[in-house]
Coordinates of C-alpha atoms in Angstrom, one line a residue:
X1 CA 0.0 0.0 0.0
X2 CA 1.0 3.6 -0.2
X3 CA 0.3 6.4 2.3
X4 CA 0.7 10.1 1.4
X5 CA 0.1 13.3 3.4
X6 CA -2.8 15.2 2.2
X7 CA -4.9 18.2 3.3
X8 CA -8.3 19.7 2.5
X9 CA -10.1 22.9 3.4
X10 CA -12.7 23.0 6.1
X11 CA -14.1 26.4 6.9
X12 CA -11.2 28.9 7.1
X13 CA -8.6 26.3 8.0
X14 CA -7.2 23.0 6.6
X15 CA -7.5 19.5 7.9
X16 CA -4.4 17.3 7.7
X17 CA -4.8 13.6 6.8
X18 CA -3.2 10.5 5.4
X19 CA -4.5 9.0 2.1
X20 CA -4.0 5.2 1.8
X21 CA -4.3 3.3 -1.5
X22 CA -3.8 -0.3 -2.3
X23 CA -0.7 -1.0 -4.4
X24 CA -2.6 -3.0 -7.0
X25 CA -4.3 -1.2 -9.8
X26 CA -7.9 -1.8 -10.8
X27 CA -11.3 -0.3 -10.9
X28 CA -11.9 2.8 -8.7
X29 CA -11.9 1.8 -5.1
X30 CA -14.5 2.2 -2.4
X31 CA -13.1 4.4 0.4
X32 CA -13.3 4.4 4.1
X33 CA -12.9 7.7 6.0
X34 CA -11.7 7.5 9.6
X35 CA -11.9 10.0 12.3
X36 CA -11.1 9.8 16.1
X37 CA -12.9 10.6 19.3
X38 CA -12.6 13.1 22.1
X39 CA -9.3 15.0 21.5
X40 CA -7.8 12.1 19.6
X41 CA -5.4 12.4 16.8
X42 CA -4.9 10.1 13.8
X43 CA -1.7 8.6 15.2
X44 CA -3.7 7.0 18.1
X45 CA -4.2 3.7 16.3
X46 CA -6.4 4.9 13.4
X47 CA -3.6 4.0 11.1
X48 CA -3.9 0.4 12.4
X49 CA -7.5 0.2 11.3
X50 CA -6.7 1.9 8.0
X51 CA -4.0 -0.5 7.2
X52 CA -6.3 -3.5 7.6
X53 CA -9.0 -1.9 5.4
X54 CA -6.4 -1.2 2.7
X55 CA -5.2 -4.8 2.8
X56 CA -8.8 -5.8 2.2
X57 CA -8.9 -3.6 -0.9
X58 CA -10.2 -0.3 0.2
X59 CA -8.7 3.2 -0.1
X60 CA -8.7 5.1 3.2
X61 CA -8.6 8.7 4.4
X62 CA -7.6 9.3 8.0
X63 CA -7.8 12.9 9.2
X64 CA -7.3 15.2 12.2
X65 CA -10.1 17.6 13.2
X66 CA -9.4 21.3 13.1
X67 CA -7.6 22.6 16.2
X68 CA -6.0 19.2 16.8
X69 CA -2.9 17.3 15.7
X70 CA -1.5 18.4 12.4
X71 CA -4.6 20.3 11.3
X72 CA -4.9 24.1 11.5
X73 CA -7.2 26.2 13.6
X74 CA -6.8 28.5 16.7
X75 CA -7.1 28.3 19.6
X76 CA -5.5 24.9 19.8
X77 CA -7.5 22.1 21.5
X78 CA -10.8 23.6 20.8
X79 CA -13.5 20.9 20.5
X80 CA -16.6 22.3 18.8
X81 CA -19.3 19.8 17.7
X82 CA -20.5 21.9 14.7
X83 CA -16.9 22.3 13.5
X84 CA -16.1 18.6 13.7
X85 CA -19.3 17.8 11.8
X86 CA -18.2 20.3 9.2
X87 CA -14.8 18.6 9.1
X88 CA -16.4 15.2 8.4
X89 CA -18.5 16.8 5.6
X90 CA -15.4 18.4 4.1
X91 CA -13.6 15.0 4.2
X92 CA -16.4 13.4 2.3
X93 CA -16.5 16.1 -0.3
X94 CA -12.7 15.8 -0.7
X95 CA -12.9 12.1 -1.3
X96 CA -15.6 12.5 -3.8
X97 CA -13.3 14.7 -5.9
X98 CA -10.3 12.3 -5.9
X99 CA -9.3 10.4 -9.0
X100 CA -9.0 6.6 -8.6
X101 CA -11.6 6.2 -5.9
X102 CA -15.3 5.5 -6.2
X103 CA -16.9 8.7 -4.7
X104 CA -20.3 7.0 -4.8
X105 CA -19.2 4.2 -2.4
X106 CA -17.9 5.8 0.8
X107 CA -18.0 4.3 4.3
X108 CA -17.4 6.2 7.5
X109 CA -15.5 4.8 10.5
X110 CA -15.8 6.9 13.7
X111 CA -14.5 5.9 17.1
X112 CA -15.7 7.1 20.5
X113 CA -17.0 10.6 20.1
X114 CA -16.4 10.2 16.4
X115 CA -18.7 7.2 16.5
X116 CA -21.5 9.5 17.3
X117 CA -20.4 12.2 14.8
X118 CA -20.6 9.7 11.9
X119 CA -24.2 8.9 12.6
X120 CA -25.0 12.6 12.3
X121 CA -22.9 13.0 9.1
X122 CA -24.4 10.0 7.4
X123 CA -28.0 11.1 8.3
X124 CA -27.3 14.6 6.9
X125 CA -25.5 13.4 3.8
X126 CA -27.9 10.8 2.5
X127 CA -25.3 9.2 0.1
X128 CA -23.0 7.3 2.5
X129 CA -22.9 3.6 1.7
X130 CA -22.0 2.2 5.2
X131 CA -21.1 3.3 8.7
X132 CA -18.9 1.7 11.4
X133 CA -19.6 3.3 14.8
X134 CA -17.0 2.0 17.3
X135 CA -17.5 2.3 21.1
X136 CA -19.7 5.3 20.1
X137 CA -20.8 8.3 22.1
X138 CA -24.5 8.3 21.3
X139 CA -26.1 9.7 24.4
X140 CA -24.8 12.8 26.1
X141 CA -26.8 12.3 29.3
X142 CA -25.5 8.7 29.7
X143 CA -21.9 9.8 29.2
X144 CA -22.2 12.8 31.5
X145 CA -23.7 10.5 34.2
X146 CA -20.8 8.1 33.8
X147 CA -18.3 10.8 34.6
X148 CA -19.5 11.0 38.2
X149 CA -20.8 13.9 40.2
X150 CA -17.5 15.2 41.6
X151 CA -15.7 15.3 38.3
X152 CA -18.7 16.9 36.6
X153 CA -18.8 19.7 39.2
X154 CA -15.1 20.4 38.9
X155 CA -15.2 20.4 35.1
X156 CA -18.3 22.5 35.0
X157 CA -16.5 25.2 37.0
X158 CA -13.6 25.2 34.6
X159 CA -16.0 25.3 31.6
X160 CA -17.7 28.4 33.1
X161 CA -14.4 30.1 33.5
X162 CA -13.5 29.2 29.9
X163 CA -16.7 30.7 28.5
X164 CA -15.9 33.9 30.3
X165 CA -12.3 33.9 29.1
X166 CA -13.5 33.4 25.5
X167 CA -15.9 36.3 25.8
X168 CA -13.1 38.5 27.0
X169 CA -10.6 37.3 24.4
X170 CA -8.3 35.7 27.0
X171 CA -6.3 32.5 26.9
X172 CA -8.6 29.5 27.1
X173 CA -9.1 27.6 30.4
X174 CA -8.2 24.0 29.8
X175 CA -9.6 20.8 31.3
X176 CA -7.9 17.4 31.1
X177 CA -9.4 14.8 28.7
X178 CA -8.6 11.9 31.0
X179 CA -7.6 11.7 34.6
X180 CA -7.9 9.7 37.8
X181 CA -11.3 9.2 39.5
X182 CA -12.9 12.3 40.9
X183 CA -10.4 14.6 39.0
X184 CA -11.3 17.6 36.9
X185 CA -11.3 15.7 33.7
X186 CA -13.8 14.8 31.0
X187 CA -13.1 11.1 31.4
X188 CA -12.4 10.0 35.0
X189 CA -13.3 6.4 35.4
X190 CA -10.7 4.0 36.7
X191 CA -9.6 2.8 33.3
X192 CA -9.6 6.1 31.4
X193 CA -6.2 7.6 32.2
X194 CA -4.2 4.3 31.6
X195 CA -6.4 3.6 28.6
X196 CA -5.6 6.9 27.0
X197 CA -1.9 6.6 27.9
X198 CA -1.7 3.3 26.1
X199 CA -2.9 5.0 22.8
X200 CA -0.6 8.0 23.0
X201 CA 2.9 6.3 22.9
X202 CA 3.0 6.9 19.1
X203 CA 1.2 10.2 19.1
X204 CA 3.6 13.0 19.9
X205 CA 1.0 15.6 18.8
X206 CA -1.5 14.5 21.4
X207 CA -2.2 16.8 24.3
X208 CA -4.3 15.6 27.3
X209 CA -6.4 18.7 27.5
X210 CA -9.2 20.5 25.7
X211 CA -10.8 24.0 26.0
X212 CA -13.1 23.4 29.0
X213 CA -16.1 25.1 27.4
X214 CA -16.8 21.8 25.6
X215 CA -18.0 20.2 28.8
X216 CA -21.2 22.3 28.7
X217 CA -22.2 20.7 25.4
X218 CA -21.7 17.1 26.3
X219 CA -25.0 16.4 28.1
X220 CA -27.1 18.0 25.3
X221 CA -25.6 16.0 22.4
X222 CA -27.6 12.9 21.4
X223 CA -26.3 11.8 17.9
X224 CA -27.7 8.3 18.5
X225 CA -31.2 9.7 18.0
X226 CA -30.4 10.2 14.3
X227 CA -29.6 6.5 13.8
X228 CA -33.3 5.9 13.1
X229 CA -33.0 8.2 10.0
X230 CA -30.2 6.2 8.4
X231 CA -31.0 4.2 5.2
X232 CA -27.5 2.7 4.9
X233 CA -26.1 -0.2 6.9
X234 CA -24.5 0.7 10.2
X235 CA -22.4 -1.5 12.5
X236 CA -22.5 -0.6 16.2
X237 CA -19.4 -2.0 17.8
X238 CA -20.0 -1.8 21.5
X239 CA -17.7 -2.4 24.4
X240 CA -19.6 -4.3 27.1
X241 CA -17.6 -2.7 29.9
X242 CA -17.5 0.8 28.5
X243 CA -17.1 3.4 31.3
X244 CA -17.1 6.4 28.8
X245 CA -19.9 5.7 26.4
X246 CA -22.3 3.2 28.1
X247 CA -23.1 0.3 25.8
X248 CA -26.8 0.1 27.0
X249 CA -27.6 3.6 25.7
X250 CA -25.9 2.9 22.3
X251 CA -27.7 -0.4 22.1
X252 CA -31.1 1.3 22.5
X253 CA -30.3 3.8 19.7
X254 CA -28.9 1.0 17.5
X255 CA -32.1 -1.1 17.9
X256 CA -34.1 1.8 16.3
X257 CA -32.0 1.9 13.2
X258 CA -33.5 0.1 10.2
X259 CA -30.3 -1.4 8.9
X260 CA -28.2 -1.8 12.0
X261 CA -26.0 -4.6 13.1
X262 CA -25.0 -4.6 16.8
X263 CA -21.9 -6.5 18.1
X264 CA -20.7 -6.4 21.7
X265 CA -17.1 -7.1 22.7
X266 CA -16.1 -8.2 26.3
X267 CA -13.8 -5.3 26.8
X268 CA -13.5 -1.7 28.0
X269 CA -13.7 1.6 26.0
X270 CA -9.9 1.7 25.3
X271 CA -9.2 -2.0 25.0
X272 CA -10.8 -2.3 21.5
X273 CA -7.8 -0.5 20.0
X274 CA -5.2 -3.0 21.0
X275 CA -4.4 -6.7 21.2
X276 CA -6.9 -9.5 20.9
X277 CA -9.9 -7.1 21.1
X278 CA -8.6 -5.1 18.2
X279 CA -8.0 -8.2 16.1
X280 CA -11.5 -9.5 16.8
X281 CA -13.2 -6.2 16.1
X282 CA -11.2 -5.3 12.9
X283 CA -12.0 -8.7 11.4
X284 CA -15.7 -8.0 12.0
X285 CA -15.3 -4.6 10.4
X286 CA -13.7 -6.0 7.2
X287 CA -16.4 -8.6 7.0
X288 CA -19.1 -5.9 7.3
X289 CA -17.5 -3.8 4.6
X290 CA -17.1 -6.8 2.2
X291 CA -20.8 -7.6 2.6
X292 CA -22.1 -4.1 2.2
X293 CA -19.4 -2.3 0.1
X294 CA -17.7 -5.1 -1.9
X295 CA -14.5 -4.5 -3.6
X296 CA -14.5 -5.3 -7.4

């Protein structure tokens, strides 16, 4: 396979990405677009999934959201739901313009918070061929409740300060993405800090912080509700012991989708990126793609 650095415009900035293509020539390839979750960057194992998809015959685009990783955008570490949805739409538009790929056969792969975003993107687009939603954030209330009262209070205080700082044009107030239980972090369950750390060994661009104002938007975002609007196949890959995006909430949303497949893995939110859990899941994903988006 080949991997080249690419970029595409989104709003007033550019998103950086990697474009993977199989080494063998042939008919235009169906393409999988991959995006990460809460504060994640493409080096945090998205390349591992992309490599498996390319080996199975697909082209792949992996990208960083604006304000994160190698992409543009100021202030850094700003997580804005509307902007990230726009980044996904820009990535789809970019792929549809590429030569050598089949722009009418595009699959979306989103993980964690990205697993919720891809539901929204596919519902709005109407032309997406398939969706893989891995350990997805589908229900803001369920995820906020999973954070625990003490962490929620601490992060809310930081978020309020950050909103004031933004209004006054001051330096953003940051909150940790992951931390120990009861800490002022967005993810504070017992497995969150070591789980995130395990994914960042090969991601020098990763920063364990985000502009705290995002915390005020978590509890009111319910992308899972749009699953019922999808007319394309969607695979919900749930982690049974998920402490970040509770599987029960995602299962309820998935059961309302007309063309959903729901698979549960006996692991935690961060385990699915590594080891046996990764091998099991990525094999299921390739099978799902081959059934619904076959390679010529």
